[in-house]
Coordinates of C-alpha atoms in Angstrom, one line a residue:
Chain A
D1 CA 124.3 94.6 68.1
V2 CA 124.4 92.4 71.1
K3 CA 121.1 90.9 71.9
V4 CA 120.2 89.3 75.2
T5 CA 116.7 87.8 75.3
Q6 CA 114.7 86.4 78.2
S7 CA 112.0 83.8 77.8
S8 CA 109.2 85.7 79.4
R9 CA 108.4 89.3 80.2
Y10 CA 105.8 88.5 82.9
L11 CA 105.4 85.3 84.8
V12 CA 102.9 84.3 87.6
K13 CA 103.6 81.2 89.6
R14 CA 102.3 79.6 92.8
T15 CA 104.2 79.0 96.0
G16 CA 106.1 75.7 95.8
E17 CA 106.3 75.5 92.0
K18 CA 109.6 74.9 90.2
V19 CA 110.3 77.9 88.0
F20 CA 112.7 78.2 85.1
L21 CA 113.9 81.5 83.7
E22 CA 115.8 81.3 80.5
C23 CA 118.3 83.7 79.0
V24 CA 120.0 83.6 75.6
Q25 CA 122.7 85.8 74.2
D26 CA 123.9 85.9 70.6
M27 CA 127.3 87.4 70.8
D28 CA 129.5 84.5 71.9
H29 CA 130.1 86.1 75.3
E30 CA 132.0 84.2 78.0
N31 CA 130.2 85.6 81.0
M32 CA 126.6 85.5 81.9
F33 CA 124.8 86.9 85.0
W34 CA 121.5 86.7 86.8
Y35 CA 120.4 89.6 88.9
R36 CA 117.2 90.4 90.8
Q37 CA 116.1 94.0 91.0
D38 CA 114.0 95.3 93.9
P39 CA 112.9 98.9 94.6
G40 CA 115.4 100.7 96.7
L41 CA 117.9 97.9 96.5
G42 CA 119.2 98.2 93.0
L43 CA 120.5 95.1 91.3
R44 CA 121.8 92.2 93.3
L45 CA 123.8 89.4 91.8
I46 CA 122.3 85.9 92.2
Y47 CA 124.8 83.8 90.2
F48 CA 127.2 84.2 87.4
S49 CA 128.9 81.9 84.9
Y50 CA 132.2 82.5 83.3
D51 CA 132.2 79.4 81.0
V52 CA 130.0 76.5 80.0
K53 CA 129.2 74.4 83.1
M54 CA 131.0 76.8 85.3
K55 CA 129.2 78.9 87.9
E56 CA 129.8 81.0 90.9
K57 CA 127.5 82.2 93.6
G58 CA 126.8 85.9 93.8
D59 CA 125.6 87.9 96.7
I60 CA 122.1 86.3 97.2
P61 CA 122.2 82.7 95.8
E62 CA 119.9 81.2 98.5
G63 CA 116.8 79.6 97.0
Y64 CA 118.2 79.7 93.4
S65 CA 120.3 77.4 91.2
V66 CA 121.6 77.9 87.7
S67 CA 122.5 75.8 84.6
R68 CA 124.7 76.6 81.7
E69 CA 124.9 73.7 79.3
K70 CA 125.6 75.8 76.2
K71 CA 127.6 79.0 75.9
E72 CA 124.7 81.1 74.7
R73 CA 122.1 80.0 77.3
F74 CA 122.0 80.6 81.0
S75 CA 119.0 79.3 83.1
L76 CA 117.9 80.4 86.5
I77 CA 116.0 77.9 88.5
L78 CA 113.8 78.5 91.6
E79 CA 113.5 75.0 93.0
S80 CA 110.5 75.8 95.2
A81 CA 109.2 79.3 94.6
S82 CA 108.3 81.5 97.5
T83 CA 106.5 84.8 97.8
N84 CA 109.7 86.6 98.7
Q85 CA 111.1 85.7 95.3
T86 CA 108.6 88.0 93.7
S87 CA 110.8 90.4 91.8
M88 CA 112.2 91.6 88.5
Y89 CA 114.9 89.2 87.2
L90 CA 117.5 90.6 84.8
C91 CA 120.0 88.5 82.8
A92 CA 123.2 90.0 81.4
S93 CA 126.2 88.9 79.4
S94 CA 129.7 90.2 78.8
L95 CA 132.8 89.3 77.0
E96 CA 135.7 88.0 79.1
G97 CA 137.1 90.4 81.7
A98 CA 139.8 92.9 80.8
G99 CA 142.2 91.1 83.1
A100 CA 141.9 87.9 81.0
S101 CA 141.7 89.4 77.6
G102 CA 143.8 92.6 78.0
R103 CA 141.0 94.4 76.1
E104 CA 139.6 97.2 78.1
G105 CA 135.9 97.5 77.7
S106 CA 135.4 93.9 76.9
Y107 CA 133.5 93.3 80.2
E108 CA 130.7 95.8 79.6
Q109 CA 127.5 94.0 80.6
Y110 CA 124.6 93.8 78.2
F111 CA 121.2 93.3 79.7
G112 CA 118.0 91.6 78.6
P113 CA 114.6 93.2 79.0
G114 CA 113.9 91.5 82.3
T115 CA 111.2 89.0 83.6
R116 CA 108.8 90.2 86.2
L117 CA 108.0 87.2 88.3
T118 CA 105.1 87.2 90.7
V119 CA 104.8 84.3 93.2
T120 CA 101.3 84.0 94.8
Chain B
A1 CA 133.2 93.6 97.1
Q2 CA 132.5 97.3 96.3
S3 CA 129.8 99.2 98.0
V4 CA 128.1 101.8 95.9
T5 CA 126.0 104.7 97.3
Q6 CA 123.7 106.8 95.2
L7 CA 122.9 109.7 97.3
D8 CA 119.6 110.6 95.9
S9 CA 116.8 108.1 95.4
Q10 CA 114.5 110.6 93.6
V11 CA 115.4 113.6 91.6
P12 CA 112.5 115.7 90.1
V13 CA 113.7 118.3 87.6
F14 CA 112.1 120.6 85.1
E15 CA 112.7 120.2 81.4
E16 CA 115.8 122.1 80.1
A17 CA 117.2 122.4 83.6
P18 CA 120.5 120.7 84.5
V19 CA 120.7 117.6 86.6
E20 CA 123.4 115.9 88.6
L21 CA 123.2 112.4 90.0
R22 CA 125.7 111.6 92.7
C23 CA 127.5 108.3 93.1
N24 CA 130.2 107.3 95.7
Y25 CA 131.9 103.9 96.0
S26 CA 133.7 102.3 98.9
S27 CA 137.2 101.4 97.9
S28 CA 140.1 103.4 96.6
V29 CA 141.7 100.5 94.7
S30 CA 141.7 100.7 91.0
V31 CA 138.2 100.6 89.6
Y32 CA 136.1 100.6 86.5
L33 CA 133.0 102.8 86.7
F34 CA 129.7 102.8 84.8
W35 CA 126.4 104.5 84.6
Y36 CA 123.4 102.6 83.3
V37 CA 119.9 103.9 82.5
Q38 CA 116.7 101.9 82.7
Y39 CA 113.7 103.3 80.8
P40 CA 110.2 102.2 82.0
N41 CA 109.6 98.5 81.3
Q42 CA 113.1 97.9 79.7
G43 CA 116.4 96.4 80.6
L44 CA 119.5 98.4 81.5
Q45 CA 121.4 100.3 78.8
L46 CA 125.0 101.6 79.2
L47 CA 125.2 105.4 79.3
L48 CA 129.0 105.8 79.8
K49 CA 132.0 104.2 81.4
Y50 CA 135.3 105.1 82.9
L51 CA 138.2 102.7 82.3
S52 CA 141.3 104.9 82.4
G53 CA 142.6 108.2 81.1
S54 CA 140.7 111.4 81.2
T55 CA 138.6 111.8 84.3
L56 CA 135.8 113.4 82.4
V57 CA 133.8 110.9 80.4
K58 CA 131.2 111.7 77.8
G59 CA 128.4 109.3 77.1
I60 CA 125.2 109.0 75.0
N61 CA 122.3 111.4 75.0
G62 CA 124.4 114.3 76.2
F63 CA 125.4 112.8 79.6
E64 CA 128.8 113.1 81.1
A65 CA 130.5 112.0 84.3
E66 CA 133.5 112.9 86.3
F67 CA 135.7 110.4 88.1
N68 CA 137.2 111.8 91.3
K69 CA 139.6 109.3 92.8
S70 CA 140.4 111.2 96.0
Q71 CA 136.7 111.5 96.8
T72 CA 135.8 108.0 95.4
S73 CA 133.0 109.6 93.4
F74 CA 131.6 109.3 89.9
H75 CA 128.8 111.9 89.5
L76 CA 126.6 112.0 86.4
R77 CA 125.5 115.3 84.8
K78 CA 123.5 116.6 82.0
P79 CA 123.3 120.4 81.3
S80 CA 119.7 120.4 79.9
V81 CA 117.3 117.5 80.4
H82 CA 114.4 116.4 78.2
I83 CA 111.1 114.7 79.1
S84 CA 112.6 111.5 77.5
D85 CA 115.3 111.4 80.2
T86 CA 112.7 110.3 82.7
A87 CA 114.2 107.0 83.8
E88 CA 116.0 105.2 86.6
Y89 CA 119.8 105.6 86.6
F90 CA 122.2 103.1 88.2
C91 CA 125.9 103.6 89.1
A92 CA 128.0 100.5 89.0
V93 CA 131.6 99.7 89.9
S94 CA 134.0 96.8 89.4
D95 CA 137.4 96.6 90.7
R96 CA 140.3 95.7 88.5
L97 CA 141.1 92.5 90.4
D98 CA 137.6 91.1 89.9
D99 CA 136.6 93.0 86.8
Y100 CA 133.8 91.0 85.4
K101 CA 131.6 91.5 88.4
L102 CA 129.7 94.7 88.9
S103 CA 128.3 96.2 92.2
F104 CA 125.3 98.4 91.6
G105 CA 123.9 101.3 93.6
A106 CA 120.3 101.4 94.6
G107 CA 119.3 103.6 91.7
T108 CA 118.1 107.2 91.2
T109 CA 114.7 107.9 89.7
V110 CA 114.8 111.0 87.5
T111 CA 111.4 112.6 86.7
V112 CA 111.4 115.4 84.2
R113 CA 108.5 117.7 84.2
A114 CA 107.5 120.2 81.5

């Protein structure tokens, strides 16, 4: 079974702190994703990575950065946390896209349990 | 990018009654379609997916969904719900040109009552 783990389930930080959220997957997946989940808004993509050291902005990258130094690990960084970044953060991973691999279904995303971040 | 609309934010339903959750997406280009479920305090879990072929897709826990290309819809159904189906359900879409990125709907909270 694919397993995606996130370093913390709950985190409380102060405004202005630098925050690191870690995500690890154990299935040698190419793609990794960071989303934030807010009531009534669903999941919104912050950043994704399709290879080691490669990243692309998602729909709401402002105030965030990411790091992927190893294939299995994808970190989300809040350089200076603000109260409007209080949210649930979900990490996901998937094998390469069907367009690249020719294997339909290889891009199903597997999610971690989430980190509920509160910034006070 | 795709836009995904889940038409109901909250759906209360009695145990053993049927339920339908509605999902529409914006584009008529070739798409892949998914339904995910999120139980309280957990991450998302895949219920079912449509990639190609038959428009009626069966998933886990007795759920099924029907892809309707002309109406750009992918509605989720279950003929008889259980208390354990209480959860939030998300519809997600990717288009075949950008198939590793998903666009999610806002979610539908299903509350099953005895």
